[in-house]
GROMACS .gro file of C-alpha atoms in nm:
model
  416
    1MET     CA    1  19.037   9.617   9.886
    2LYS     CA    2  18.884   9.291  10.038
    3VAL     CA    3  19.150   9.267  10.301
    4LYS     CA    4  19.056   9.619  10.413
    5VAL     CA    5  18.693   9.533  10.428
    6LEU     CA    6  18.747   9.218  10.639
    7PHE     CA    7  18.969   9.442  10.891
    8ILE     CA    8  18.696   9.676  10.923
    9ILE     CA    9  18.444   9.411  10.979
   10ILE     CA   10  18.640   9.264  11.265
   11SER     CA   11  18.719   9.597  11.405
   12ALA     CA   12  18.343   9.652  11.407
   13LEU     CA   13  18.270   9.343  11.608
   14PHE     CA   14  18.508   9.493  11.885
   15ILE     CA   15  18.322   9.809  11.852
   16PHE     CA   16  17.952   9.700  11.823
   17SER     CA   17  17.988   9.474  12.137
   18VAL     CA   18  17.885   9.782  12.374
   19ASP     CA   19  17.863   9.559  12.665
   20GLY     CA   20  18.178   9.376  12.563
   21PHE     CA   21  18.428   9.601  12.712
   22SER     CA   22  18.211   9.681  13.014
   23GLN     CA   23  18.253   9.284  13.106
   24THR     CA   24  18.649   9.345  13.120
   25ALA     CA   25  18.565   9.477  13.447
   26PRO     CA   26  18.395   9.227  13.717
   27VAL     CA   27  18.042   9.121  13.605
   28ASP     CA   28  17.805   9.347  13.777
   29ILE     CA   29  17.671   9.114  14.075
   30LYS     CA   30  17.761   9.177  14.426
   31GLU     CA   31  17.892   8.916  14.624
   32ASN     CA   32  17.626   8.752  14.859
   33GLU     CA   33  17.358   8.907  14.655
   34PRO     CA   34  17.081   8.663  14.563
   35VAL     CA   35  17.066   8.537  14.208
   36LEU     CA   36  16.772   8.388  14.081
   37LEU     CA   37  16.823   8.033  13.945
   38THR     CA   38  16.581   7.807  13.748
   39ASP     CA   39  16.503   7.462  13.672
   40ASP     CA   40  16.700   7.500  13.359
   41SER     CA   41  17.010   7.608  13.537
   42ARG     CA   42  17.176   7.276  13.394
   43SER     CA   43  17.019   7.275  13.043
   44PHE     CA   44  17.148   7.427  12.724
   45VAL     CA   45  16.885   7.631  12.526
   46HIS     CA   46  16.891   7.535  12.163
   47ASN     CA   47  16.778   7.736  11.853
   48VAL     CA   48  16.673   7.628  11.492
   49GLU     CA   49  16.673   7.913  11.260
   50ILE     CA   50  16.596   7.950  10.876
   51ASP     CA   51  16.735   8.259  10.691
   52PHE     CA   52  16.674   8.414  10.339
   53ARG     CA   53  16.935   8.626  10.221
   54SER     CA   54  16.944   8.863   9.892
   55ALA     CA   55  17.283   9.033   9.806
   56TYR     CA   56  17.427   9.263   9.554
   57VAL     CA   57  17.760   9.122   9.402
   58PHE     CA   58  18.014   9.373   9.352
   59PRO     CA   59  18.150   9.394   8.998
   60SER     CA   60  18.509   9.362   9.065
   61ALA     CA   61  18.606   9.220   8.753
   62PRO     CA   62  18.480   9.228   8.384
   63PHE     CA   63  18.335   8.860   8.432
   64LEU     CA   64  18.064   8.988   8.683
   65ASP     CA   65  17.992   9.293   8.431
   66LYS     CA   66  17.833   9.120   8.134
   67TYR     CA   67  18.181   8.962   8.023
   68ASN     CA   68  18.040   8.613   8.028
   69ASN     CA   69  17.847   8.370   7.839
   70GLU     CA   70  17.533   8.505   7.951
   71ARG     CA   71  17.601   8.863   7.844
   72LYS     CA   72  17.464   9.005   8.161
   73SER     CA   73  17.569   9.149   8.479
   74LEU     CA   74  17.585   8.889   8.757
   75GLY     CA   75  17.495   9.154   9.019
   76ASP     CA   76  17.246   8.955   9.249
   77SER     CA   77  17.252   8.648   9.436
   78PHE     CA   78  17.019   8.442   9.673
   79SER     CA   79  17.073   8.237   9.953
   80TRP     CA   80  16.888   7.992  10.199
   81HIS     CA   81  17.038   7.912  10.536
   82LEU     CA   82  16.930   7.632  10.797
   83LYS     CA   83  17.119   7.684  11.114
   84TYR     CA   84  17.138   7.522  11.462
   85SER     CA   85  17.271   7.695  11.770
   86PHE     CA   86  17.311   7.654  12.168
   87SER     CA   87  17.346   7.894  12.435
   88LEU     CA   88  17.502   7.831  12.786
   89PRO     CA   89  17.298   7.686  13.047
   90LYS     CA   90  17.093   7.973  13.222
   91GLY     CA   91  17.242   8.039  13.576
   92SER     CA   92  17.595   7.918  13.460
   93LEU     CA   93  17.892   8.178  13.462
   94GLY     CA   94  17.871   8.190  13.062
   95SER     CA   95  17.503   8.286  13.060
   96GLU     CA   96  17.583   8.559  13.304
   97VAL     CA   97  17.885   8.720  13.110
   98TYR     CA   98  17.765   8.629  12.760
   99SER     CA   99  17.398   8.697  12.778
  100ASP     CA  100  17.174   8.614  12.466
  101THR     CA  101  17.478   8.441  12.289
  102TYR     CA  102  17.439   8.153  12.070
  103GLN     CA  103  17.699   7.955  11.860
  104GLY     CA  104  17.637   7.685  11.597
  105VAL     CA  105  17.665   7.532  11.279
  106GLY     CA  106  17.502   7.656  10.954
  107LEU     CA  107  17.440   7.484  10.575
  108THR     CA  108  17.343   7.728  10.278
  109TYR     CA  109  17.277   7.715   9.914
  110PHE     CA  110  17.385   7.990   9.688
  111ASP     CA  111  17.225   8.116   9.386
  112PHE     CA  112  17.429   8.341   9.135
  113ARG     CA  113  17.196   8.311   8.828
  114ASN     CA  114  17.516   8.179   8.622
  115SER     CA  115  17.567   7.793   8.739
  116ARG     CA  116  17.752   7.700   8.426
  117GLU     CA  117  18.034   7.950   8.455
  118LEU     CA  118  18.019   8.040   8.849
  119GLY     CA  119  17.861   7.739   9.015
  120SER     CA  120  17.602   7.687   9.256
  121PRO     CA  121  17.805   7.648   9.580
  122VAL     CA  122  17.695   7.476   9.907
  123ALA     CA  123  17.867   7.609  10.230
  124ALA     CA  124  17.878   7.439  10.562
  125TYR     CA  125  18.005   7.712  10.854
  126LEU     CA  126  18.057   7.787  11.189
  127PHE     CA  127  17.858   8.101  11.350
  128GLN     CA  128  17.802   8.306  11.644
  129ARG     CA  129  17.565   8.567  11.718
  130SER     CA  130  17.518   8.780  12.041
  131ARG     CA  131  17.328   9.100  12.140
  132VAL     CA  132  17.517   9.445  12.100
  133ALA     CA  133  17.203   9.626  12.271
  134LYS     CA  134  16.855   9.584  12.407
  135LEU     CA  135  16.643   9.861  12.209
  136THR     CA  136  16.292   9.758  12.368
  137SER     CA  137  16.135   9.491  12.566
  138PHE     CA  138  16.093   9.304  12.252
  139VAL     CA  139  16.353   9.419  12.011
  140SER     CA  140  16.733   9.395  12.025
  141LEU     CA  141  17.041   9.483  11.825
  142ASP     CA  142  17.271   9.185  11.750
  143TYR     CA  143  17.553   9.095  11.537
  144GLU     CA  144  17.671   8.766  11.359
  145TRP     CA  145  17.961   8.588  11.190
  146ASN     CA  146  17.965   8.306  10.967
  147PHE     CA  147  18.310   8.102  10.871
  148GLY     CA  148  18.323   7.790  10.692
  149LEU     CA  149  18.404   7.631  10.345
  150SER     CA  150  18.181   7.630  10.012
  151ASN     CA  151  18.203   7.379   9.753
  152GLY     CA  152  18.042   7.356   9.409
  153TRP     CA  153  18.203   7.640   9.244
  154LYS     CA  154  18.315   7.636   8.879
  155PRO     CA  155  18.659   7.751   8.872
  156TYR     CA  156  18.863   7.921   8.578
  157ASP     CA  157  18.979   7.686   8.314
  158TYR     CA  158  19.171   7.826   8.009
  159MET     CA  159  18.961   7.607   7.783
  160ASP     CA  160  18.630   7.507   7.937
  161ASN     CA  161  18.560   7.837   8.153
  162PRO     CA  162  18.794   8.119   8.027
  163ASN     CA  163  18.583   8.428   8.117
  164ASN     CA  164  18.560   8.326   8.527
  165ILE     CA  165  18.902   8.487   8.616
  166ILE     CA  166  18.775   8.546   8.979
  167ILE     CA  167  18.744   8.196   9.114
  168GLY     CA  168  19.048   7.958   9.099
  169SER     CA  169  18.930   7.648   9.286
  170LYS     CA  170  18.615   7.432   9.349
  171VAL     CA  171  18.627   7.487   9.727
  172ASN     CA  172  18.644   7.827   9.882
  173ALA     CA  173  18.657   7.992  10.217
  174TYR     CA  174  18.317   8.124  10.307
  175MET     CA  175  18.324   8.468  10.549
  176ASN     CA  176  18.024   8.652  10.655
  177PHE     CA  177  17.949   8.944  10.916
  178GLY     CA  178  17.616   9.094  10.971
  179VAL     CA  179  17.402   9.314  11.193
  180PHE     CA  180  17.044   9.279  11.236
  181LEU     CA  181  16.741   9.345  11.449
  182LYS     CA  182  16.586   9.054  11.667
  183TRP     CA  183  16.222   9.072  11.719
  184ASN     CA  184  16.052   8.868  11.976
  185LEU     CA  185  15.714   8.772  11.786
  186MET     CA  186  15.614   8.524  12.068
  187ASN     CA  187  15.732   8.333  12.346
  188LYS     CA  188  15.966   8.115  12.156
  189ILE     CA  189  15.977   8.274  11.814
  190ASN     CA  190  16.212   8.566  11.689
  191LEU     CA  191  16.232   8.734  11.355
  192MET     CA  192  16.560   8.863  11.237
  193THR     CA  193  16.586   9.147  10.975
  194GLY     CA  194  16.949   9.294  10.879
  195ILE     CA  195  17.219   9.359  10.649
  196ASP     CA  196  17.530   9.151  10.611
  197VAL     CA  197  17.846   9.144  10.399
  198THR     CA  198  18.023   8.840  10.238
  199HIS     CA  199  18.344   8.714  10.098
  200PHE     CA  200  18.448   8.406   9.947
  201SER     CA  201  18.833   8.330   9.836
  202ASN     CA  202  19.068   8.026   9.818
  203GLY     CA  203  19.329   8.196  10.072
  204ASN     CA  204  19.575   8.218   9.786
  205THR     CA  205  19.607   7.832   9.733
  206GLU     CA  206  19.528   7.861   9.373
  207PHE     CA  207  19.521   8.091   9.081
  208PRO     CA  208  19.308   8.331   9.017
  209ASN     CA  209  19.234   8.433   9.380
  210SER     CA  210  19.032   8.765   9.312
  211GLY     CA  211  18.759   8.635   9.536
  212LEU     CA  212  18.386   8.758   9.521
  213ASN     CA  213  18.236   8.994   9.764
  214MET     CA  214  17.874   9.088   9.812
  215THR     CA  215  17.641   9.286  10.078
  216GLY     CA  216  17.282   9.251  10.116
  217LEU     CA  217  16.977   9.189  10.310
  218LYS     CA  218  16.855   8.893  10.539
  219MET     CA  219  16.548   8.773  10.690
  220GLY     CA  220  16.492   8.472  10.926
  221LEU     CA  221  16.274   8.291  11.167
  222ALA     CA  222  16.418   8.153  11.488
  223TYR     CA  223  16.228   7.889  11.713
  224GLU     CA  224  16.405   7.831  12.066
  225PHE     CA  225  16.355   7.502  12.255
  226GLY     CA  226  16.509   7.370  12.576
  227ARG     CA  227  16.426   7.639  12.802
  228ARG     CA  228  16.219   7.487  13.081
  229LYS     CA  229  15.945   7.684  13.281
  230ALA     CA  230  16.121   7.888  13.562
  231SER     CA  231  16.115   7.763  13.909
  232ILE     CA  232  16.279   8.038  14.099
  233GLU     CA  233  16.497   7.974  14.396
  234SER     CA  234  16.770   8.224  14.536
  235ARG     CA  235  17.103   8.187  14.696
  236PRO     CA  236  17.405   8.368  14.736
  237VAL     CA  237  17.669   8.382  14.481
  238ASP     CA  238  18.049   8.416  14.601
  239ALA     CA  239  18.330   8.613  14.456
  240VAL     CA  240  18.450   8.312  14.238
  241PHE     CA  241  18.139   8.379  14.030
  242THR     CA  242  18.137   8.753  14.021
  243ARG     CA  243  18.528   8.820  13.967
  244PHE     CA  244  18.732   8.775  13.675
  245PRO     CA  245  19.099   8.714  13.759
  246ARG     CA  246  19.304   8.943  13.520
  247HIS     CA  247  19.618   8.767  13.429
  248ILE     CA  248  19.881   8.706  13.163
  249SER     CA  249  19.853   8.378  12.948
  250TYR     CA  250  20.071   8.245  12.678
  251ASP     CA  251  19.956   8.132  12.346
  252LEU     CA  252  20.182   7.898  12.153
  253VAL     CA  253  20.068   7.819  11.800
  254VAL     CA  254  20.232   7.619  11.521
  255PHE     CA  255  20.075   7.616  11.177
  256GLY     CA  256  20.123   7.515  10.812
  257SER     CA  257  19.969   7.557  10.454
  258TRP     CA  258  20.056   7.579  10.094
  259ARG     CA  259  20.013   7.891   9.859
  260ARG     CA  260  20.080   8.004   9.517
  261LYS     CA  261  20.294   8.294   9.413
  262GLY     CA  262  20.305   8.562   9.113
  263VAL     CA  263  20.684   8.621   9.041
  264ALA     CA  264  20.808   8.968   8.886
  265PHE     CA  265  20.911   8.916   8.548
  266ASP     CA  266  20.982   9.202   8.292
  267LEU     CA  267  20.744   9.458   8.492
  268ILE     CA  268  20.436   9.210   8.540
  269GLN     CA  269  20.343   8.911   8.751
  270VAL     CA  270  20.412   8.595   8.626
  271PRO     CA  271  20.195   8.310   8.798
  272SER     CA  272  20.450   8.023   8.918
  273PRO     CA  273  20.288   7.685   8.832
  274LEU     CA  274  20.432   7.552   9.159
  275LYS     CA  275  20.267   7.532   9.495
  276TYR     CA  276  20.510   7.643   9.801
  277PRO     CA  277  20.508   7.517  10.147
  278VAL     CA  278  20.434   7.762  10.444
  279VAL     CA  279  20.540   7.667  10.789
  280GLY     CA  280  20.528   7.888  11.096
  281ALA     CA  281  20.478   7.944  11.466
  282TYR     CA  282  20.428   8.222  11.720
  283PHE     CA  283  20.435   8.285  12.099
  284ALA     CA  284  20.230   8.546  12.240
  285PRO     CA  285  20.214   8.657  12.600
  286MET     CA  286  19.840   8.822  12.627
  287TYR     CA  287  19.719   9.041  12.918
  288ASN     CA  288  19.347   8.925  12.970
  289PHE     CA  289  19.154   9.222  13.082
  290GLY     CA  290  18.840   9.062  13.139
  291TYR     CA  291  18.618   8.786  12.989
  292ARG     CA  292  18.581   8.943  12.631
  293PHE     CA  293  18.919   9.118  12.576
  294ARG     CA  294  19.303   9.027  12.577
  295ALA     CA  295  19.606   9.194  12.411
  296GLY     CA  296  19.983   9.129  12.394
  297LEU     CA  297  20.285   9.094  12.169
  298SER     CA  298  20.396   8.792  11.972
  299LEU     CA  299  20.721   8.657  11.869
  300ASP     CA  300  20.667   8.537  11.501
  301ALA     CA  301  20.875   8.271  11.296
  302ILE     CA  302  20.789   8.189  10.960
  303TYR     CA  303  20.944   7.955  10.667
  304ASP     CA  304  20.762   8.057  10.332
  305GLY     CA  305  20.881   7.833  10.042
  306SER     CA  306  20.764   8.110   9.794
  307ALA     CA  307  20.962   8.392   9.923
  308ASN     CA  308  21.200   8.554   9.693
  309VAL     CA  309  21.156   8.288   9.428
  310TYR     CA  310  21.254   8.449   9.069
  311THR     CA  311  21.251   8.350   8.705
  312GLU     CA  312  21.486   8.430   8.444
  313ASP     CA  313  21.471   8.551   8.086
  314TYR     CA  314  21.381   8.233   7.856
  315ILE     CA  315  21.332   8.168   7.479
  316MET     CA  316  20.997   8.158   7.348
  317GLY     CA  317  20.826   7.845   7.298
  318THR     CA  318  21.002   7.671   7.598
  319LYS     CA  319  20.881   7.621   7.955
  320GLN     CA  320  20.966   7.919   8.172
  321GLU     CA  321  21.151   7.818   8.479
  322PHE     CA  322  21.118   7.942   8.847
  323PHE     CA  323  21.405   7.934   9.111
  324LYS     CA  324  21.420   7.911   9.476
  325PRO     CA  325  21.687   8.089   9.665
  326GLU     CA  326  21.888   7.953   9.962
  327ILE     CA  327  21.675   7.873  10.250
  328ASP     CA  328  21.806   8.191  10.451
  329ARG     CA  329  21.617   8.411  10.240
  330GLN     CA  330  21.293   8.229  10.309
  331ILE     CA  331  21.281   8.231  10.672
  332ALA     CA  332  21.211   8.519  10.904
  333LEU     CA  333  21.174   8.608  11.281
  334GLY     CA  334  20.919   8.896  11.351
  335GLY     CA  335  20.719   9.067  11.627
  336SER     CA  336  20.350   9.160  11.611
  337GLY     CA  337  20.097   9.328  11.833
  338ARG     CA  338  19.757   9.121  11.894
  339VAL     CA  339  19.433   9.205  12.009
  340GLU     CA  340  19.143   8.938  12.071
  341TYR     CA  341  18.774   8.926  12.141
  342VAL     CA  342  18.682   8.638  12.337
  343MET     CA  343  18.342   8.470  12.326
  344PRO     CA  344  18.241   8.093  12.424
  345VAL     CA  345  18.408   7.854  12.212
  346PHE     CA  346  18.548   8.082  11.975
  347THR     CA  347  18.793   8.388  12.001
  348ILE     CA  348  18.872   8.615  11.699
  349GLY     CA  349  19.198   8.808  11.664
  350ILE     CA  350  19.390   9.044  11.457
  351GLY     CA  351  19.743   9.135  11.467
  352ILE     CA  352  19.998   9.374  11.294
  353GLY     CA  353  20.346   9.331  11.285
  354SER     CA  354  20.690   9.327  11.077
  355ASN     CA  355  20.995   9.082  11.028
  356LEU     CA  356  21.284   9.180  11.234
  357LEU     CA  357  21.540   8.909  11.117
  358HIS     CA  358  21.528   8.842  10.751
  359LYS     CA  359  21.734   8.872  10.437
  360GLY     CA  360  21.512   9.112  10.268
  361GLY     CA  361  21.309   9.091   9.942
  362ASP     CA  362  20.949   8.963   9.983
  363LEU     CA  363  21.009   8.965  10.369
  364ARG     CA  364  21.033   9.332  10.410
  365GLY     CA  365  20.751   9.514  10.490
  366THR     CA  366  20.441   9.472  10.748
  367TYR     CA  367  20.207   9.181  10.765
  368GLN     CA  368  19.877   9.147  10.909
  369SER     CA  369  19.704   8.867  11.047
  370LEU     CA  370  19.327   8.780  11.110
  371ALA     CA  371  19.245   8.452  11.293
  372LEU     CA  372  18.985   8.243  11.443
  373LYS     CA  373  19.066   8.021  11.751
  374VAL     CA  374  18.812   7.707  11.814
  375MET     CA  375  18.851   7.581  12.176
  376ALA     CA  376  18.888   7.226  12.152
  377THR     CA  377  18.953   7.161  12.537
  378ARG     CA  378  19.001   7.435  12.811
  379SER     CA  379  19.343   7.533  12.699
  380ALA     CA  380  19.410   7.360  12.335
  381PHE     CA  381  19.240   7.501  12.046
  382LEU     CA  382  19.226   7.488  11.668
  383HIS     CA  383  19.385   7.788  11.452
  384ILE     CA  384  19.227   7.901  11.121
  385GLY     CA  385  19.403   8.225  11.012
  386TYR     CA  386  19.508   8.450  10.731
  387ASN     CA  387  19.850   8.632  10.689
  388MET     CA  388  19.863   8.962  10.438
  389LYS     CA  389  20.130   9.192  10.351
  390ASP     CA  390  20.102   9.568  10.352
  391PHE     CA  391  19.735   9.544  10.408
  392HIS     CA  392  19.671   9.474  10.040
  393GLU     CA  393  19.875   9.181   9.916
  394PRO     CA  394  19.752   8.816   9.987
  395ASN     CA  395  19.980   8.579  10.150
  396TYR     CA  396  19.910   8.281  10.314
  397LEU     CA  397  19.669   8.062  10.497
  398MET     CA  398  19.757   7.985  10.860
  399LEU     CA  399  19.622   7.613  10.964
  400GLY     CA  400  19.726   7.479  11.290
  401LEU     CA  401  19.686   7.399  11.629
  402GLY     CA  402  19.746   7.617  11.951
  403TYR     CA  403  19.794   7.555  12.335
  404ARG     CA  404  19.720   7.843  12.593
  405PHE     CA  405  19.948   7.827  12.929
  406HIS     CA  406  19.851   7.993  13.260
  407ASN     CA  407  19.498   7.988  13.162
  408ARG     CA  408  19.315   8.128  13.475
  409THR     CA  409  18.993   8.227  13.297
  410PRO     CA  410  18.708   8.103  13.505
  411ARG     CA  411  18.510   7.782  13.361
  412LEU     CA  412  18.193   7.927  13.166
  413LEU     CA  413  17.990   7.638  13.290
  414HIS     CA  414  18.056   7.699  13.653
  415GLN     CA  415  17.749   7.732  13.862
  416ASP     CA  416  17.776   7.882  14.220
   0.00000   0.00000   0.00000
């Protein structure tokens, strides 16, 4: 269920960005048409925001529905968020293509009303928000995503915390997506009101990994600074500034992680006590339709140390052993289709594929990937992703580095 929710969220990001696909065509500024530039044309605009969020926790396990020491439903949570963000300088190419778009970092504290069994985690995260549509002169519809790490959970423990069968580690990934109305109250102050969905998970690196899902309301105040008083000047803009050079780029990514595995035995899944390495790479030619959208095919190679692991019958009271097959039953070569939504600094991508060359077993079926690429230089990036099997089975994290060859996308800080 949580996997499908994540795919719906990312798909919504593509759909909601109404002006996103319009930007796959050239920016709507004609060559030699005067453009208004200001004194702040080389200054970043900064934002500081404070949010309060109230959420409903989905009762996905008995622990959340009264099967806990408190003997009450853990159906609500509260969180406070402190965020800093910036937008690209006014007058730059990036500000023309990605108008009213901010990216930054956030810090939040969660209260689940049961700190003894669930904890009171603190999360640090990256985020990005952007306008979907301008509704009136002072109200716009925006979206925002958050991605980071949360620490301070009370994980499952057979002796000390046996009821909590949803959280298996002290550190968990934090993912959030929301849509909201931004109200311009006065010159530099905006009010944010909206709804969001949140997911916590350890990425199958520990057992249990049921995760925690919730949805709720948010309200926040944002203060903008760094935008100078306009001093208007006009000059023509050349074709380099106004046109996107459609082209094919090539992404090469190498990643690795570790994972846990439930092994089939006597009609049930028995958790293996071992952690298994995962190493992979993919090469993806991608056609760049415009500033915001690219799509293509990918050749995917994987070594999954947990693939086709098996166990055998054993004598009660003795330790159950788990066995690894030959390495050729743990490697595969596959192909996938990928689409990516491109924004300043961050790119979000989804992929669907299938292993083509393999020895069967766990390597059969389809796989899906969800990835965040964080640009470190013009063509090098960090890769943070997750892989799933058949849309419902947790697979493994994809933590790695990537490089984009033949990258002809114009520099966003370019100013004509």
